[in-house]
Every structure is written in structure tokens, then in C-alpha cells.
XYZ file of C-alpha atoms in Angstrom:
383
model
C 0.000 0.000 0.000
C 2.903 2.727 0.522
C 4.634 1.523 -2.990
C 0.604 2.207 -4.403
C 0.704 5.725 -2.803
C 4.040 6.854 -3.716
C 3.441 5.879 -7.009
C 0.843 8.428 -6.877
C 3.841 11.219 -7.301
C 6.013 9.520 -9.434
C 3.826 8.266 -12.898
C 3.996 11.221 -14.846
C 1.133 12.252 -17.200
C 1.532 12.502 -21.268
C 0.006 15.694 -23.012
C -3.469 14.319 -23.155
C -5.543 13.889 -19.378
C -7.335 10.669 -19.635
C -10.045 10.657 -17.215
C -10.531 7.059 -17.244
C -7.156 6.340 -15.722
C -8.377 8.731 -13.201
C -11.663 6.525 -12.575
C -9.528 3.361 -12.252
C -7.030 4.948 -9.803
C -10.390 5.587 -7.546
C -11.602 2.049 -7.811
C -8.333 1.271 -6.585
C -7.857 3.590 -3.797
C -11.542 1.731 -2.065
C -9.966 -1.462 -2.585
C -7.253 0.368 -0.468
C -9.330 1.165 1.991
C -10.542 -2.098 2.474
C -7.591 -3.910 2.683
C -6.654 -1.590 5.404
C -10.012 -2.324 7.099
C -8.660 -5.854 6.843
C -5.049 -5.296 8.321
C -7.110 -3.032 11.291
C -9.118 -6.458 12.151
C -6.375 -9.036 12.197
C -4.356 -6.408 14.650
C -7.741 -6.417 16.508
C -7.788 -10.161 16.231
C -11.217 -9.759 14.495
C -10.020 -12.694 12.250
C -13.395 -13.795 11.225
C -14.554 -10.714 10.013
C -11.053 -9.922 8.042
C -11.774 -13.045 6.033
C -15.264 -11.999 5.525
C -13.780 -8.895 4.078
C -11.761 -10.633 2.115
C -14.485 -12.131 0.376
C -15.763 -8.894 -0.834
C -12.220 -7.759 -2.022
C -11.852 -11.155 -3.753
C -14.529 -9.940 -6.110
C -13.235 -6.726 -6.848
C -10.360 -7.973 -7.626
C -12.083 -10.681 -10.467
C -14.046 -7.232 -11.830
C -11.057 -5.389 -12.193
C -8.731 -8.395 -14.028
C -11.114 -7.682 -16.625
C -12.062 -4.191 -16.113
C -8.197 -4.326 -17.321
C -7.530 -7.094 -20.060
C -10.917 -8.458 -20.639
C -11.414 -7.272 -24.316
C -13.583 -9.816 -25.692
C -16.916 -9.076 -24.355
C -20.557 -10.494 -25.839
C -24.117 -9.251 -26.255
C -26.993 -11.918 -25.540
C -29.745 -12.797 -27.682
C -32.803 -14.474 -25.584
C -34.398 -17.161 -27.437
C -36.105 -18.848 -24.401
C -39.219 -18.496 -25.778
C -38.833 -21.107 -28.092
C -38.839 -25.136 -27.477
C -35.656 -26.862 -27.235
C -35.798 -28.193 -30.579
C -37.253 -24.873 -31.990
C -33.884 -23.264 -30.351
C -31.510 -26.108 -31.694
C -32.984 -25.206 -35.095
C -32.642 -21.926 -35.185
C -28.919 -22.127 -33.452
C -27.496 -23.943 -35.943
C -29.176 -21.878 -39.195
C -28.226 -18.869 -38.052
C -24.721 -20.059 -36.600
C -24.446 -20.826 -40.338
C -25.263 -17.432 -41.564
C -22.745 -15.899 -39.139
C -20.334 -18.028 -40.761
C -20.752 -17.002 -43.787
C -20.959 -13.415 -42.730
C -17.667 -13.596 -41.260
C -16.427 -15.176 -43.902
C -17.437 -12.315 -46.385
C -16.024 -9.696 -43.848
C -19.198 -8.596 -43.534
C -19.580 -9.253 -39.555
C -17.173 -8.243 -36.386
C -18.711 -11.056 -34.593
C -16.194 -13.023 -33.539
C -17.865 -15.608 -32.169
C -21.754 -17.259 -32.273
C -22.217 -20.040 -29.092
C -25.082 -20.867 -27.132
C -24.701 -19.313 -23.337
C -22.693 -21.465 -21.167
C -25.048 -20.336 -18.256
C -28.421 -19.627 -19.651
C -30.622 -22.214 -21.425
C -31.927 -20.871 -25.383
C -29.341 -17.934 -25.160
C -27.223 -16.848 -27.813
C -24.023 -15.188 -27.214
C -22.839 -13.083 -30.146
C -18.761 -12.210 -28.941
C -16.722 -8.970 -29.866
C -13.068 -8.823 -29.358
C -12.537 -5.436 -27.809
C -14.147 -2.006 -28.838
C -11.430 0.250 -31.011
C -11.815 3.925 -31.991
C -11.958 5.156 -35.618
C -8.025 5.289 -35.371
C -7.520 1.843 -34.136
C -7.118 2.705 -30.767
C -8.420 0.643 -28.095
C -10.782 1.937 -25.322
C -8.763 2.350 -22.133
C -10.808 -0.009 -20.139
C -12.991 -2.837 -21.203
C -16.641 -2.789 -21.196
C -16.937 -4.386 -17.707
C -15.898 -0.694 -16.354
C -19.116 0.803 -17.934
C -21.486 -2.069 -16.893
C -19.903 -1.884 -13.321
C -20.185 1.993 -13.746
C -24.144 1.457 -14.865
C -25.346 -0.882 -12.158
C -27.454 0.097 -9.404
C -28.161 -2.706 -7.475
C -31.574 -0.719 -5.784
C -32.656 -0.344 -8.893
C -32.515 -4.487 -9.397
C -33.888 -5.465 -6.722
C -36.330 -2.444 -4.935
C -39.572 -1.977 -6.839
C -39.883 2.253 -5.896
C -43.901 1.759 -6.173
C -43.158 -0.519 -2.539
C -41.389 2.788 -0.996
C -42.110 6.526 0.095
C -43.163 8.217 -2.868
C -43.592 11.959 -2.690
C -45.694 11.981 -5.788
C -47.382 9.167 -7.191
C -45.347 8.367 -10.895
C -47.160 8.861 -14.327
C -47.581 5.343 -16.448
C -44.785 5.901 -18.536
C -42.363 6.694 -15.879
C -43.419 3.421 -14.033
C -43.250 1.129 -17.517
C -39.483 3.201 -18.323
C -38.475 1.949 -14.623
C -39.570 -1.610 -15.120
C -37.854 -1.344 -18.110
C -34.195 0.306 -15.782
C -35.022 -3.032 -13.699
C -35.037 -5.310 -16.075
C -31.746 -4.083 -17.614
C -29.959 -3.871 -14.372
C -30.480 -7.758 -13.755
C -29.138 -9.032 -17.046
C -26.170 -6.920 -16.254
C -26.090 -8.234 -12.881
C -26.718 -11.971 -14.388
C -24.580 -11.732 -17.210
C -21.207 -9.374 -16.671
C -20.732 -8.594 -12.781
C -22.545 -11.861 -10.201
C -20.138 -14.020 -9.537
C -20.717 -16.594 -11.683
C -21.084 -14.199 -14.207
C -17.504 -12.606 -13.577
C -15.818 -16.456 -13.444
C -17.837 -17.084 -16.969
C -16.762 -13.518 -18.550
C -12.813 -14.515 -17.307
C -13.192 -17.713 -18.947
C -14.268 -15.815 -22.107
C -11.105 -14.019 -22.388
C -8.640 -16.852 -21.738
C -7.683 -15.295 -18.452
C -8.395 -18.022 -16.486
C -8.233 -21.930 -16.816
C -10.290 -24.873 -15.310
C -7.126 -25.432 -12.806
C -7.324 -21.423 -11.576
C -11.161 -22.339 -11.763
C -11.147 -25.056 -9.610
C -8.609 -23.187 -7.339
C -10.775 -19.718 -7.354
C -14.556 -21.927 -6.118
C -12.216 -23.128 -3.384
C -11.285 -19.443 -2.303
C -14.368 -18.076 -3.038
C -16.518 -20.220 -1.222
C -14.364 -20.393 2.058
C -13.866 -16.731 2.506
C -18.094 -17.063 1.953
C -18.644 -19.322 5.117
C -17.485 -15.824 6.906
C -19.579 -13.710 5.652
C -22.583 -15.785 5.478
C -24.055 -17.982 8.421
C -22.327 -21.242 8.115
C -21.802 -23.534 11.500
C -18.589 -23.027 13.171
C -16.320 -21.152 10.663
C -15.542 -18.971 13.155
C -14.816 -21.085 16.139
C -12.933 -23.321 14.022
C -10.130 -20.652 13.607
C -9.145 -20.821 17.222
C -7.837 -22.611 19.612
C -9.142 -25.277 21.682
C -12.069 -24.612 19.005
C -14.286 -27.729 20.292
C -14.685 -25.702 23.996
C -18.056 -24.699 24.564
C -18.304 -22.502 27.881
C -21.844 -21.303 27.135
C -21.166 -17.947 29.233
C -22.199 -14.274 27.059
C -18.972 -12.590 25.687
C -17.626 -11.191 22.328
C -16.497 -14.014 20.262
C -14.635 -16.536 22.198
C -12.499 -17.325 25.365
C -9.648 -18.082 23.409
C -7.670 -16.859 21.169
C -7.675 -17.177 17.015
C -4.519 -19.587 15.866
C -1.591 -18.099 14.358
C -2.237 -20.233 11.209
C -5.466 -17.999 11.205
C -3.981 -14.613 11.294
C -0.994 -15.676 9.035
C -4.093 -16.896 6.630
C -5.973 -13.339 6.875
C -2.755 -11.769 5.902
C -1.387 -13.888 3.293
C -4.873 -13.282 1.414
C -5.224 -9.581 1.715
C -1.219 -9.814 0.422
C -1.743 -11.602 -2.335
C -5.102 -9.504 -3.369
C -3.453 -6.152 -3.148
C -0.419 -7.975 -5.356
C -2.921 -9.006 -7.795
C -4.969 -5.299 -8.204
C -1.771 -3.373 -8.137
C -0.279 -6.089 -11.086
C -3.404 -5.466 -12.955
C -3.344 -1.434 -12.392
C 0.465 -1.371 -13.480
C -0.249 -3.574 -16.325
C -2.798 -0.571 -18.102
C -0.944 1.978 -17.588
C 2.115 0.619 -18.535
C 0.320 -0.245 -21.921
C -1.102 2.898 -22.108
C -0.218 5.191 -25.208
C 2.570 7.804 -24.564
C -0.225 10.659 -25.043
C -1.900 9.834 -22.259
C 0.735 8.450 -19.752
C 4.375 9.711 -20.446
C 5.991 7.806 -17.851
C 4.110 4.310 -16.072
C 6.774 4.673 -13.251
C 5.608 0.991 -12.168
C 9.384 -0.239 -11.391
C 8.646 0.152 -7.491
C 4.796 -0.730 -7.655
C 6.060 -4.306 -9.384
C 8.970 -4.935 -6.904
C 6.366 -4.911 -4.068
C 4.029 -7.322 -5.705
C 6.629 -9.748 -6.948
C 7.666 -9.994 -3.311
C 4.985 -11.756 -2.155
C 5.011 -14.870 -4.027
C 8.379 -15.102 -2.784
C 7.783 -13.758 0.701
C 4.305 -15.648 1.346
C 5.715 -19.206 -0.936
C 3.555 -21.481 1.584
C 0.268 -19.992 0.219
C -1.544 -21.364 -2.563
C -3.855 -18.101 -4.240
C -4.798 -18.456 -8.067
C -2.095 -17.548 -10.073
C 0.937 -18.556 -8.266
C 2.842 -21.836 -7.763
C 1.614 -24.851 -6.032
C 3.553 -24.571 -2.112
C 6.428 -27.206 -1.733
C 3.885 -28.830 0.963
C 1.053 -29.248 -1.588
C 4.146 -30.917 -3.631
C 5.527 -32.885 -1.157
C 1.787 -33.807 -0.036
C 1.073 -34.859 -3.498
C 4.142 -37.026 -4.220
C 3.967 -39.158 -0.761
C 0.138 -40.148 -1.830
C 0.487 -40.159 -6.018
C 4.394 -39.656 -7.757
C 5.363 -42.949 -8.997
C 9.613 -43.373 -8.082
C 9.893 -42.981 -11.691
C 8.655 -39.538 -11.290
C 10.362 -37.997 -8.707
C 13.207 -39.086 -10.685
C 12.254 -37.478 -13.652
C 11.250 -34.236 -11.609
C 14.631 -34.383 -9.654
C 12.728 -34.863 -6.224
C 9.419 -33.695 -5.093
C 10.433 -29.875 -5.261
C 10.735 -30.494 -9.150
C 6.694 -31.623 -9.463
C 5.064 -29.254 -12.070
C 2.095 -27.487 -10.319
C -0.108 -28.156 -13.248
C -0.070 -31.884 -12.184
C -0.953 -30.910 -8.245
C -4.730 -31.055 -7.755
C -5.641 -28.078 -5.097
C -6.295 -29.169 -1.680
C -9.746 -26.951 -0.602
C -9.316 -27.189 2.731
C -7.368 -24.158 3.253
C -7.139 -23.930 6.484
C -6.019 -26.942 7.377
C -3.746 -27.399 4.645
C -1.804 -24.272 5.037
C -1.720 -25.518 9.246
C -0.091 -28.487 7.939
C 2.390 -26.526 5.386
C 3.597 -24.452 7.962
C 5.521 -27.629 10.300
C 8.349 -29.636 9.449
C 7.626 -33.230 7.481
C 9.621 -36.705 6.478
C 8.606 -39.250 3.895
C 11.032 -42.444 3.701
C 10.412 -42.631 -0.102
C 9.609 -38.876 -1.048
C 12.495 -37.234 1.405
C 11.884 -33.879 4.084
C 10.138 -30.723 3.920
C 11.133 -28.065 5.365
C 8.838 -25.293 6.195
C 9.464 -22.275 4.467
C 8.493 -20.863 7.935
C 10.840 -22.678 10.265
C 13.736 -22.606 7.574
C 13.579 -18.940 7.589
C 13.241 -18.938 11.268
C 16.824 -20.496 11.278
């Protein structure tokens, strides 16, 4: 967060003031804000709620990957009306026709494909919006839909509230109309699933980060919905039960737990600021002279190699997860081949989802007869 702020002083501006880079820095600087909210409740020992947080900047983070790189983007055509075969029908005719369009040049459709996540939907795909001189917009069109949505508007009919004035007809049908529109946006570019389908789209994420991401996603969930125990379970002597009024619990959260909070609110900063130095240093000279990102990406590269025992989304499996792996599935042949358990690719290392417990386990010292020792990247550097 200081590298992010000085870097405020030091990126130096081209002859033209873009005022989108200026909207981005501000949907950065909340993101800030709530990572320091974070840091504030694991020095409280709030741990619970710091995860919770988490959660939220988790999917900021997924928005702004593409508010940054996600060029291809799609417009839906809603066919639900018709029967399955009446949809199958049509699908393939006019998947023909766009074929031939594109073909004669006569389309910038990129792509035709039923909806992944929506039965009798068409997706029609774009790859990126570009100005009459070829430029490309500055951000993708996630930005504006993010920029668009009201959520009140979604979900809060306005004829169920305080009205001072009762609205005319027209008003009522345009805000049905405002309603409607705000939950495909909701449904198709910024709910969750929507954001994990729309980074799927642009080849920004695989089925391994996939897989890894659900995992994330829904444990950081079970504290900040009600789910049994995910809070007690982060202490110690969690299975104690006293029964007597207080705040929280008797005793204390486990340092796995606050070494958890932290390594996720490290890694999501990492991952925003990567992302925000990433678009402007690809920005065109006239609008940024200068990225100045040398700092900013010396501070985010650290903590891969400060925090190795963590397992995020884009980073390499820990040598635990490795070591774990090759006890239970590396043939001898293989950790011949690999030079040892260290040398396991990480595409080959299935994620463990339980987090907790796995990075508990990651962080003590190990010995296989057949597979060798780990070392805790902890305790090593402890020595």
C-alpha cells in the first residue's frame, strides 16, 4: 500500500488527461481502503470478520482483471421463448449465416455459441471495442457495466417505498424497463458466476485457476454468510463450549489464522496493483508519459516469494502441496524425472480446498522415507 501511494507522485502524465485512468485509480484507492479495514481487524484479532472482508475484495479484484484485459466481451440474444428443438434449429441456421458473414467480412462477430449459463441464449462475442483510429478503449466494457449498475434499482420496486408523488404510467413502464436491464447486467457481466464465466471468455483463467478460485471463493463465503462453526474453528481449543455471554470466544484465534488473513489480503493487493500497473504501462505515450511501475512491481513480486507457503490463483503450487502430493500419487519414476518432489510441475498438483487446514499443515516440518523432508518455508527462515 505505501509503494501504491508513492506511485501516486512519481507516474507522470503525457500531453493528453485521460479521465478514465483517473476513474480506475479511484476504484483502486476503495480497494485500499478495504484492505486496510482488513489489516485493522487481524491487529484487533477480528479474524473472522477480516476473512469476511476478504471475500468482498476477492470480487473486486475478479471485476477489475477484466475491467483491465478483458477485451472480448458479448451481447446476448434471448431465445427462451422457443422449445428446445425450436432453439436447436434456429442455433445452428443462423450459426451458419454468421459463418458465412464472417467469412465475407461482412460481420465483427467473432464468435456465435449458445450461453454457457443460460438455457436458449445466444451469445454473439466482440473482441474489444477500437476507436476510428484503431485505438483501443482504455478499459474494457466491464468498467461501464460496473459503472451502470445500481443494485436498488434491481432489486427495490420504488412503487413498494415513500413516494412523494405518485409516478405517471410511462415513468413506471421506463423503470420496469431500468429493472429489467440492471439484472441481465447483474446476471450476465458482474454476479459471480457471471464474472468467473466472462474470465473464462477471455482466456484469463483456466479450469485449474477455476477449480482453485470456487475453493477461495466459497471459504472466505462461510465468513460472511451464516455457516456452523467457521468462526470457532479458527481458534484454539475450538471444540470448547463454555456457554457464558462474551464477544467471540475465550480463546484466542490460531496463528495459522492470522498468518491466513494476511497472506490473502497480500496476495489480493499484489494481484490489483499487477493489474493497475499492467494498463498503464500499456497505455499510449499521449496519455501516460511515464508508467513509473518499477517500485509498484517490486512490491508485488515480493509476495510470491515472501508468502511461498500460500496457494492463491495464479501462483505456484507450495512445496507442501508438492511434497503432499508425491507421498500419496508420484510414482519413483517420477520424482526421478522431476529431480525430487520440489521439481513436481504445479499443473499436475490437484488443489487441496481445505485451506485452512492445509496451510496448518504446510507451515511444520515433514519426512517421507520414499519422497524425502520438507522443510517449512516458515521454520527454515526462522533459522
Amino acid at each position: 500500500m505505501r509503494a501504491y501511494v508513492s506511485w501516486g507522485s512519481q507516474k507522470k502524465t503525457g500531453e493528453t488527461h485521460l479521465a478514465t485512468h483517473g476513474d480506475v485509480i479511484d476504484f483502486v484507492n476503495f480497494r485500499m481502503e478495504t484492505a486496510d479495514s482488513c489489516l485493522k481487524l487481524i491487529e484487533a484479532d477480528r479474524i473472522g470478520d477480516a476473512l469476511g472482508l476478504c471475500r468482498s475484495l476477492l470480487e473486486h479484484y475478479l471485476l477489475f482483471i477484466l475491467i483491465c484485459r478483458g477485451d472480448k466481451y458479448f451481447k446476448v440474444w434471448d431465445l427462451s421463448n422457443k422449445t428446445p428443438a425450436e432453439f436447436a434449429e434456429f442455433f445452428n441456421e443462423r450459426k451458419r449465416a454468421w459463418e458465412q458473414e464472417r467469412a465475407d467480412g461482412k460481420t465483427d462477430c467473432v464468435d456465435f455459441r449458445k450461453h454457457p449459463r443460460a438455457a436458449r441464449h445466444v451469445m454473439l462475442v466482440y473482441d474489444g471495442i477500437r476507436f476510428e483510429d484503431g485505438e483501443k478503449l482504455p478499459v474494457s466494457m466491464y468498467y461501464f457495466h460496473f459503472e451502470q449498475f445500481r443494485p436498488e434499482i434491481m432489486r427495490l420496486d420504488e412503487a413498494d417505498y415513500f413516494e412523494y408523488y405518485e409516478r405517471p404510467a410511462d415513468l413506471k413502464k421506463a423503470m420496469k424497463g431500468h429493472r429489467q436491464e440492471a439484472h441481465l447486467k447483474y446476471r450476465h457481466f458482474l454476479g459471480y458466476d457471471a464474472l468467473v464465466m466472462c474470465l473464462e471468455l477471455n482466456g484469463l483463467i483456466d479450469e485449474a485457476v477455476r477449480h482453485r478460485l470456487e475453493a477461495h471463493y466459497t471459504f472466505l463465503g462461510t465468513f460472511l454468510h451464516p455457516t456452523n462453526n467457521a468462526v470457532r474453528d479458527l481458534h484454539e481449543r475450538s471444540n470448547w463450549h463454555s456457554g457464558t455471554p462474551m464477544i467471540g470466544m475465550e480463546y484466542d484465534y490460531t496463528q495459522t489464522s492470522r498468518l491466513l488473513a494476511y497472506s490473502y489480503v497480500c496476495y489480493l493487493l499484489a494481484g490489483i496493483l499487477d493489474e493497475l500497473a499492467t494498463l498503464f504501462e500499456s497505455s499510449p505515450k499521449k496519455y501516460i508519459a511515464d508508467p513509473a511501475t518499477a517500485a509498484l512491481r517490486a512490491a508485488t513480486s515480493a509476495v510470491p516469494a515472501t508468502v511461498p507457503y500460500f496457494w492463491f490463483l495464479f501462483n505456484e503450487a507450495p512445496l507442501y502441496d508438492k511434497f503432499n502430493w508425491a507421498i500419496h500419487h508420484a510414482t519413483d519414476e517420477q520424482l526421478k524425472e522431476f529431480g525430487g518432489y520440489a521439481g513436481v510441475p504445479s499443473d499436475l498438483i490437484p488443489f487441496n480446498q481445505h485451506i485452512y487446514e492445509s496451510l496448518g499443515q504446510g507451515l511444520g516440518g515433514w519426512s517421507n522415507v520414499r519422497v524425502g523432508q520438507y522443510i517449512s518455508p516458515v521454520l527454515g527462515r526462522s533459522h
